[in-house]
Amino acid sequence: MTNTRTITAPALLALALFGSAAHAALVPPQGYYAGIEQIKTTDGKFQCEAAPKPYTGALQFRSKYEGSDKARATLNLASEKAFRSSTQDITTLERGISKMVGQYMRDGRPAQLDCALSWLGTWARADALMSTDYNHTGKSMRKWALGSMSGSWLRLKFSNSQPLAAHQAEAELIEKWFARLAEQTVRDWSDLPLEKINNHSYWAAWSVMATAVATDRRDLFDWAVKEYKVGANQIDEQGFLPNELKRKQRALAYHNYALPPLAMIASFAQVNGVDLRGENNNALQRLGQKVLAGAKDPSAFKRRNGEKQDMKDLKVDSKYSWLEPYCSLYACNGDTLQRKRGMQPFDSFRLGGNLTRVYDPSAESKK
């Protein structure tokens, strides 16, 4: 029997004011607790490459749609090349961390973990990506990178194998940097007019949600939930996103691109006691169904915005990574389930790696 007299007065006051929820640490979906699959004692052929140079300059980058009209749908090959060149170190970090964490969770080789921590620690010490001199493309790169890194970090942070137990000082350094990046991301993407809120805001909210759980920051969690609700309430009765319809021939591709961050946020909110599935009359489900139908027959999108749709992205399996968290929220069966299984495993570095291993590990193990 509990002796209530051992509870201090301040603790009782906190319970009275905030309830037990105030003490509940934020957690990720169950799959993030998975341990290392098979610990290998040798380092094999793994070699830790030098960390990409920390990016500490102004986040002013050319857009790959430079010179395009308001639809931002026509690729400018010259500016895309310039963009990829100037952001190469950032993307190398994102992809490298995702790959090394994935390898480590599969093989358990210490060199893989050490290398990932070295890369992240190098950038954290440099306070990289924190410039307040940025344009739209620059602040977009910041939030994409944060989502990639925090998404991967969650697999280390919560794994039952406790890979970070022997690296607590380094982990604290890295997580404090993630938190600073998330705080800046909140500043970057808050209070936008509704006509400016699109997939970028959803991706910003995902990066903040992943960081909220990684650093146990309820304020960041609440901001991500708030931004999700704005996004869900943009979805109309037919399942369209008005601001993505403006993307002309790429409207369907951008509806599909809006789904991964929204589905991940809803999944993370769910396990922390916030059920977002019913927001705006099951808006997320409507959007998912509209995109899946459009991938088979895009004519509804052409009827809505008058443009024949560019289907290139819709033929890439990894672009449907949102199906993993989505099918953890809604019952996927029949054709949807068959399509998901046919495209697995889903691996998205911007979402932290192999999502099939997180959400549907029995399917992943069969591949």
Coordinates of C-alpha atoms in Angstrom, one line a residue:
M1 CA 0.0 0.0 0.0
T2 CA 1.4 3.4 -1.0
N3 CA 2.1 5.8 1.8
T4 CA 0.9 9.1 0.5
R5 CA 2.8 11.1 3.1
T6 CA 6.1 10.3 1.3
I7 CA 4.9 12.4 -1.6
T8 CA 6.1 16.0 -1.3
A9 CA 3.7 19.0 -1.2
P10 CA 5.1 20.4 -4.5
A11 CA 4.5 17.0 -6.2
L12 CA 0.9 16.8 -4.9
L13 CA 0.3 20.3 -6.2
A14 CA 1.7 19.4 -9.6
L15 CA -0.6 16.4 -9.7
A16 CA -3.6 18.5 -8.7
L17 CA -2.8 21.1 -11.4
F18 CA -1.7 19.0 -14.3
G19 CA -2.8 15.5 -13.6
S20 CA -0.6 12.4 -14.2
A21 CA -0.2 13.3 -17.9
A22 CA 2.3 15.9 -16.9
H23 CA 4.6 13.2 -15.9
A24 CA 4.2 10.9 -18.9
A25 CA 7.3 11.0 -21.0
L26 CA 6.8 11.2 -24.8
V27 CA 7.3 7.9 -26.6
P28 CA 7.4 6.7 -30.2
P29 CA 5.4 3.9 -31.8
Q30 CA 6.2 0.4 -30.5
G31 CA 8.5 -0.5 -33.4
Y32 CA 11.1 2.0 -32.3
Y33 CA 11.8 -0.2 -29.3
A34 CA 13.2 -3.0 -31.5
G35 CA 16.6 -4.3 -30.6
I36 CA 19.6 -5.0 -32.8
E37 CA 18.7 -7.9 -35.1
Q38 CA 21.9 -9.8 -35.0
I39 CA 25.0 -8.6 -33.2
K40 CA 28.1 -9.2 -35.4
T41 CA 31.4 -9.2 -33.6
T42 CA 33.6 -8.0 -36.4
D43 CA 33.4 -4.7 -38.2
G44 CA 33.2 -6.5 -41.6
K45 CA 33.9 -4.2 -44.5
F46 CA 32.4 -1.1 -42.8
Q47 CA 34.6 1.9 -42.9
C48 CA 33.7 5.3 -41.4
E49 CA 34.1 8.0 -43.9
A50 CA 35.0 11.5 -42.8
A51 CA 32.0 13.5 -41.7
P52 CA 30.7 15.9 -44.3
K53 CA 31.7 19.5 -43.5
P54 CA 29.3 21.1 -41.0
Y55 CA 27.1 23.6 -42.8
T56 CA 27.3 26.8 -40.8
G57 CA 26.7 29.4 -43.6
A58 CA 23.7 31.3 -44.6
L59 CA 20.8 29.0 -45.6
Q60 CA 20.3 30.8 -48.9
F61 CA 19.8 28.3 -51.7
R62 CA 18.5 28.4 -55.2
S63 CA 15.2 26.7 -55.8
K64 CA 15.0 23.9 -58.3
Y65 CA 11.8 25.6 -59.6
E66 CA 13.6 28.9 -60.1
G67 CA 12.0 31.0 -62.8
S68 CA 8.8 28.9 -62.7
D69 CA 5.4 30.6 -62.3
K70 CA 3.3 30.5 -59.1
A71 CA 2.6 26.8 -59.6
R72 CA 6.3 26.0 -58.9
A73 CA 5.9 22.9 -61.0
T74 CA 8.5 23.4 -63.8
L75 CA 11.9 22.1 -63.0
N76 CA 14.9 24.4 -63.8
L77 CA 17.8 22.0 -64.5
A78 CA 20.5 24.6 -64.0
S79 CA 19.2 25.9 -60.7
E80 CA 18.5 22.3 -59.6
K81 CA 22.2 21.5 -60.2
A82 CA 23.3 24.6 -58.2
F83 CA 20.9 23.6 -55.4
R84 CA 22.2 20.1 -55.2
S85 CA 25.8 21.3 -55.2
S86 CA 25.3 23.8 -52.5
T87 CA 23.3 21.5 -50.3
Q88 CA 25.4 18.3 -50.9
D89 CA 27.0 18.2 -47.4
I90 CA 23.6 18.5 -45.8
T91 CA 22.1 15.7 -47.9
T92 CA 25.2 13.5 -47.4
L93 CA 24.7 13.9 -43.6
E94 CA 21.0 13.0 -43.9
R95 CA 21.5 9.9 -46.1
G96 CA 24.6 8.8 -44.2
I97 CA 23.0 8.9 -40.8
S98 CA 19.9 7.0 -42.0
K99 CA 22.1 4.4 -43.6
M100 CA 24.5 3.9 -40.7
V101 CA 21.7 3.7 -38.1
G102 CA 19.9 1.2 -40.3
Q103 CA 23.1 -0.9 -40.6
Y104 CA 23.8 -0.7 -36.9
M105 CA 20.2 -1.8 -36.0
R106 CA 20.7 -4.7 -38.3
D107 CA 24.3 -5.8 -37.5
G108 CA 25.2 -4.1 -34.2
R109 CA 28.7 -3.3 -35.3
P110 CA 30.2 -0.7 -32.8
A111 CA 32.0 1.1 -35.7
Q112 CA 28.6 1.9 -37.3
L113 CA 27.3 3.5 -34.2
D114 CA 30.5 5.3 -33.5
C115 CA 30.6 6.7 -37.0
A116 CA 27.0 8.0 -36.8
L117 CA 27.7 9.6 -33.4
S118 CA 30.9 11.1 -34.7
W119 CA 29.1 12.7 -37.7
L120 CA 26.2 14.1 -35.6
G121 CA 28.6 15.2 -32.9
T122 CA 30.7 17.1 -35.4
W123 CA 27.7 19.0 -36.7
A124 CA 26.3 19.6 -33.2
R125 CA 29.6 21.1 -32.0
A126 CA 29.6 23.4 -35.0
D127 CA 26.0 24.4 -34.3
A128 CA 25.4 23.7 -37.9
L129 CA 22.2 24.6 -39.8
M130 CA 21.3 27.3 -37.3
S131 CA 21.7 30.4 -39.5
T132 CA 18.9 32.9 -39.3
D133 CA 19.9 34.2 -42.7
Y134 CA 17.7 32.0 -44.9
N135 CA 15.3 31.9 -47.8
H136 CA 12.4 29.6 -48.3
T137 CA 14.6 26.8 -49.7
G138 CA 17.1 27.3 -46.9
K139 CA 14.5 26.9 -44.1
S140 CA 13.1 23.9 -46.0
M141 CA 16.5 22.2 -45.9
R142 CA 16.8 22.8 -42.2
K143 CA 13.5 21.1 -41.4
W144 CA 14.1 18.2 -43.8
A145 CA 17.5 17.6 -42.3
L146 CA 16.1 17.7 -38.7
G147 CA 13.4 15.2 -39.6
S148 CA 15.9 12.9 -41.1
M149 CA 18.3 13.0 -38.2
S150 CA 15.7 12.9 -35.4
G151 CA 13.8 10.2 -37.2
S152 CA 16.9 8.0 -37.3
W153 CA 17.9 9.0 -33.7
L154 CA 14.6 7.6 -32.3
R155 CA 15.7 4.1 -33.3
L156 CA 18.8 4.5 -31.2
K157 CA 17.2 6.3 -28.4
F158 CA 14.4 3.9 -27.7
S159 CA 15.9 0.6 -28.8
N160 CA 15.7 -2.2 -26.2
S161 CA 19.4 -2.8 -27.0
Q162 CA 20.2 0.6 -25.4
P163 CA 23.0 1.6 -27.8
L164 CA 23.3 5.1 -26.4
A165 CA 23.8 3.9 -22.8
A166 CA 27.6 4.1 -23.1
H167 CA 27.5 7.4 -25.0
Q168 CA 25.4 9.6 -22.7
A169 CA 27.5 12.8 -23.0
E170 CA 27.6 12.7 -26.7
A171 CA 23.9 11.9 -26.9
E172 CA 23.1 14.9 -24.7
L173 CA 25.2 17.2 -26.9
I174 CA 23.4 15.9 -30.1
E175 CA 19.9 16.1 -28.5
K176 CA 20.5 19.7 -27.4
W177 CA 21.4 20.6 -30.9
F178 CA 18.3 18.9 -32.2
A179 CA 16.2 20.9 -29.8
R180 CA 17.8 24.2 -30.9
L181 CA 17.0 23.2 -34.5
A182 CA 13.5 22.3 -33.6
E183 CA 13.0 25.7 -31.8
Q184 CA 14.2 27.5 -34.9
T185 CA 12.0 25.4 -37.1
V186 CA 9.0 26.4 -35.0
R187 CA 10.0 30.0 -35.5
D188 CA 10.5 29.5 -39.3
W189 CA 7.1 27.9 -39.9
S190 CA 4.7 29.5 -37.4
D191 CA 1.9 32.0 -38.1
L192 CA 1.9 31.6 -41.9
P193 CA -1.2 32.7 -43.8
L194 CA -3.4 29.8 -44.8
E195 CA -2.7 30.2 -48.5
K196 CA 1.0 29.7 -47.7
I197 CA 0.6 26.5 -45.7
N198 CA 1.3 23.4 -47.7
N199 CA 3.4 20.2 -47.6
H200 CA 6.4 22.2 -46.4
S201 CA 4.6 23.1 -43.1
Y202 CA 3.6 19.4 -42.7
W203 CA 7.2 18.3 -43.1
A204 CA 8.3 21.0 -40.6
A205 CA 5.7 19.6 -38.2
W206 CA 7.0 16.1 -38.6
S207 CA 10.6 17.2 -37.9
V208 CA 9.4 18.9 -34.7
M209 CA 7.3 15.9 -33.7
A210 CA 10.3 13.5 -34.1
T211 CA 12.5 15.9 -32.1
A212 CA 9.8 16.4 -29.4
V213 CA 9.8 12.6 -28.7
A214 CA 13.6 12.4 -29.0
T215 CA 14.0 15.2 -26.4
D216 CA 10.8 14.7 -24.4
R217 CA 9.6 18.3 -25.2
R218 CA 5.8 18.6 -24.7
D219 CA 5.9 22.1 -26.1
L220 CA 7.3 20.9 -29.4
F221 CA 4.8 18.0 -29.5
D222 CA 1.9 20.4 -29.0
W223 CA 3.1 22.6 -31.8
A224 CA 3.4 19.7 -34.2
V225 CA -0.1 18.6 -33.3
K226 CA -1.4 22.1 -33.9
E227 CA 0.2 22.2 -37.3
Y228 CA -1.2 18.8 -38.2
K229 CA -4.7 20.0 -37.4
V230 CA -4.2 23.0 -39.7
G231 CA -3.1 20.6 -42.4
A232 CA -6.0 18.2 -41.8
N233 CA -8.5 21.0 -42.0
Q234 CA -7.2 22.1 -45.4
I235 CA -8.4 18.7 -46.8
D236 CA -11.7 19.2 -48.5
E237 CA -14.7 16.9 -48.6
Q238 CA -13.4 15.1 -51.8
G239 CA -9.9 14.6 -50.2
F240 CA -8.1 17.4 -52.1
L241 CA -5.6 19.9 -50.7
P242 CA -6.3 23.2 -52.3
N243 CA -2.7 24.5 -52.0
E244 CA -1.4 21.4 -53.7
L245 CA -3.9 21.6 -56.5
K246 CA -2.1 24.8 -57.4
R247 CA 0.9 22.7 -58.5
K248 CA -0.7 22.1 -61.9
Q249 CA 0.7 18.9 -63.5
R250 CA 2.4 17.9 -60.2
A251 CA -0.7 18.3 -58.0
L252 CA -1.2 14.5 -57.5
A253 CA 2.6 14.1 -56.8
Y254 CA 2.4 16.8 -54.1
H255 CA -0.8 15.3 -52.5
N256 CA 1.2 12.1 -52.2
Y257 CA 4.2 14.0 -50.8
A258 CA 2.0 15.6 -48.2
L259 CA 1.0 12.3 -46.8
P260 CA 4.2 11.0 -45.2
P261 CA 4.6 13.8 -42.6
L262 CA 0.9 13.9 -41.8
A263 CA 0.7 10.1 -41.3
M264 CA 3.8 10.0 -39.1
I265 CA 2.6 12.9 -36.9
A266 CA -0.8 11.2 -36.4
S267 CA 0.9 7.9 -35.6
F268 CA 3.2 9.5 -33.0
A269 CA 0.3 11.5 -31.5
Q270 CA -1.7 8.3 -31.2
V271 CA 0.8 6.5 -28.9
N272 CA 0.9 9.6 -26.8
G273 CA -2.8 9.7 -26.1
V274 CA -3.8 12.2 -28.8
D275 CA -6.1 10.6 -31.4
L276 CA -6.0 12.7 -34.6
R277 CA -7.7 10.2 -36.9
G278 CA -11.1 11.9 -36.7
E279 CA -9.8 15.4 -37.3
N280 CA -12.0 17.1 -40.0
N281 CA -14.1 14.0 -40.4
N282 CA -11.2 11.5 -41.0
A283 CA -9.5 13.9 -43.3
L284 CA -6.2 12.0 -43.4
Q285 CA -8.0 8.8 -44.5
R286 CA -9.8 10.8 -47.3
L287 CA -6.5 12.2 -48.5
G288 CA -4.9 8.7 -48.5
Q289 CA -7.8 7.2 -50.4
K290 CA -7.8 10.1 -53.0
V291 CA -4.1 9.6 -53.7
L292 CA -4.3 5.8 -54.0
A293 CA -7.2 6.2 -56.4
G294 CA -5.4 8.9 -58.3
A295 CA -2.3 6.7 -58.7
K296 CA -4.5 4.3 -60.6
D297 CA -6.5 6.9 -62.4
P298 CA -5.5 10.5 -62.2
S299 CA -8.5 11.8 -64.1
A300 CA -10.1 13.3 -61.0
F301 CA -7.1 15.6 -60.5
K302 CA -7.3 16.7 -64.1
R303 CA -11.0 17.4 -63.7
R304 CA -10.3 19.4 -60.6
N305 CA -7.4 21.6 -61.8
G306 CA -7.5 21.2 -65.6
E307 CA -4.0 19.7 -65.9
K308 CA -2.8 16.3 -67.1
Q309 CA -0.8 14.9 -64.2
D310 CA 2.9 14.0 -64.3
M311 CA 2.9 10.4 -63.0
K312 CA 6.7 9.9 -62.7
D313 CA 6.8 10.1 -58.9
L314 CA 3.7 8.0 -58.5
K315 CA 5.6 5.0 -60.0
V316 CA 8.3 5.1 -57.3
D317 CA 7.5 2.6 -54.5
S318 CA 9.4 4.6 -51.8
K319 CA 7.1 7.6 -52.4
Y320 CA 4.3 5.6 -50.7
S321 CA 6.2 5.2 -47.4
W322 CA 3.3 6.8 -45.7
L323 CA 1.4 3.6 -46.0
E324 CA 3.2 2.1 -43.0
P325 CA 2.1 4.6 -40.4
Y326 CA -1.3 5.1 -42.2
C327 CA -2.1 1.4 -42.0
S328 CA -1.3 1.5 -38.3
L329 CA -4.0 4.2 -37.9
Y330 CA -6.7 2.9 -40.2
A331 CA -7.6 -0.7 -41.2
C332 CA -5.9 -1.3 -44.5
N333 CA -7.3 -4.3 -46.4
G334 CA -8.1 -5.5 -49.9
D335 CA -6.4 -3.6 -52.6
T336 CA -4.6 -1.1 -50.3
L337 CA -3.0 -3.9 -48.3
Q338 CA -2.0 -5.8 -51.4
R339 CA -0.4 -2.7 -52.8
K340 CA 1.4 -2.0 -49.6
R341 CA 2.8 -5.5 -49.4
G342 CA 3.9 -5.4 -53.0
M343 CA 5.9 -2.3 -52.4
Q344 CA 7.5 -3.2 -49.1
P345 CA 10.0 -2.7 -47.5
F346 CA 9.6 1.1 -47.4
D347 CA 12.8 3.0 -46.7
S348 CA 12.7 6.8 -46.5
F349 CA 15.8 8.7 -45.1
R350 CA 13.6 11.8 -44.5
L351 CA 11.5 9.7 -42.2
G352 CA 14.4 8.1 -40.4
G353 CA 15.0 5.0 -42.5
N354 CA 13.2 1.6 -42.8
L355 CA 9.6 2.2 -41.8
T356 CA 8.5 -1.4 -42.6
R357 CA 11.0 -2.6 -39.9
V358 CA 9.3 -0.2 -37.5
Y359 CA 5.6 -0.6 -38.4
D360 CA 5.3 -4.0 -40.0
P361 CA 8.4 -6.0 -39.0
S362 CA 6.9 -9.4 -39.8
A363 CA 6.5 -8.3 -43.4
E364 CA 10.0 -6.9 -43.5
S365 CA 11.5 -10.2 -42.2
K366 CA 10.0 -12.1 -45.1
K367 CA 11.8 -10.0 -47.8

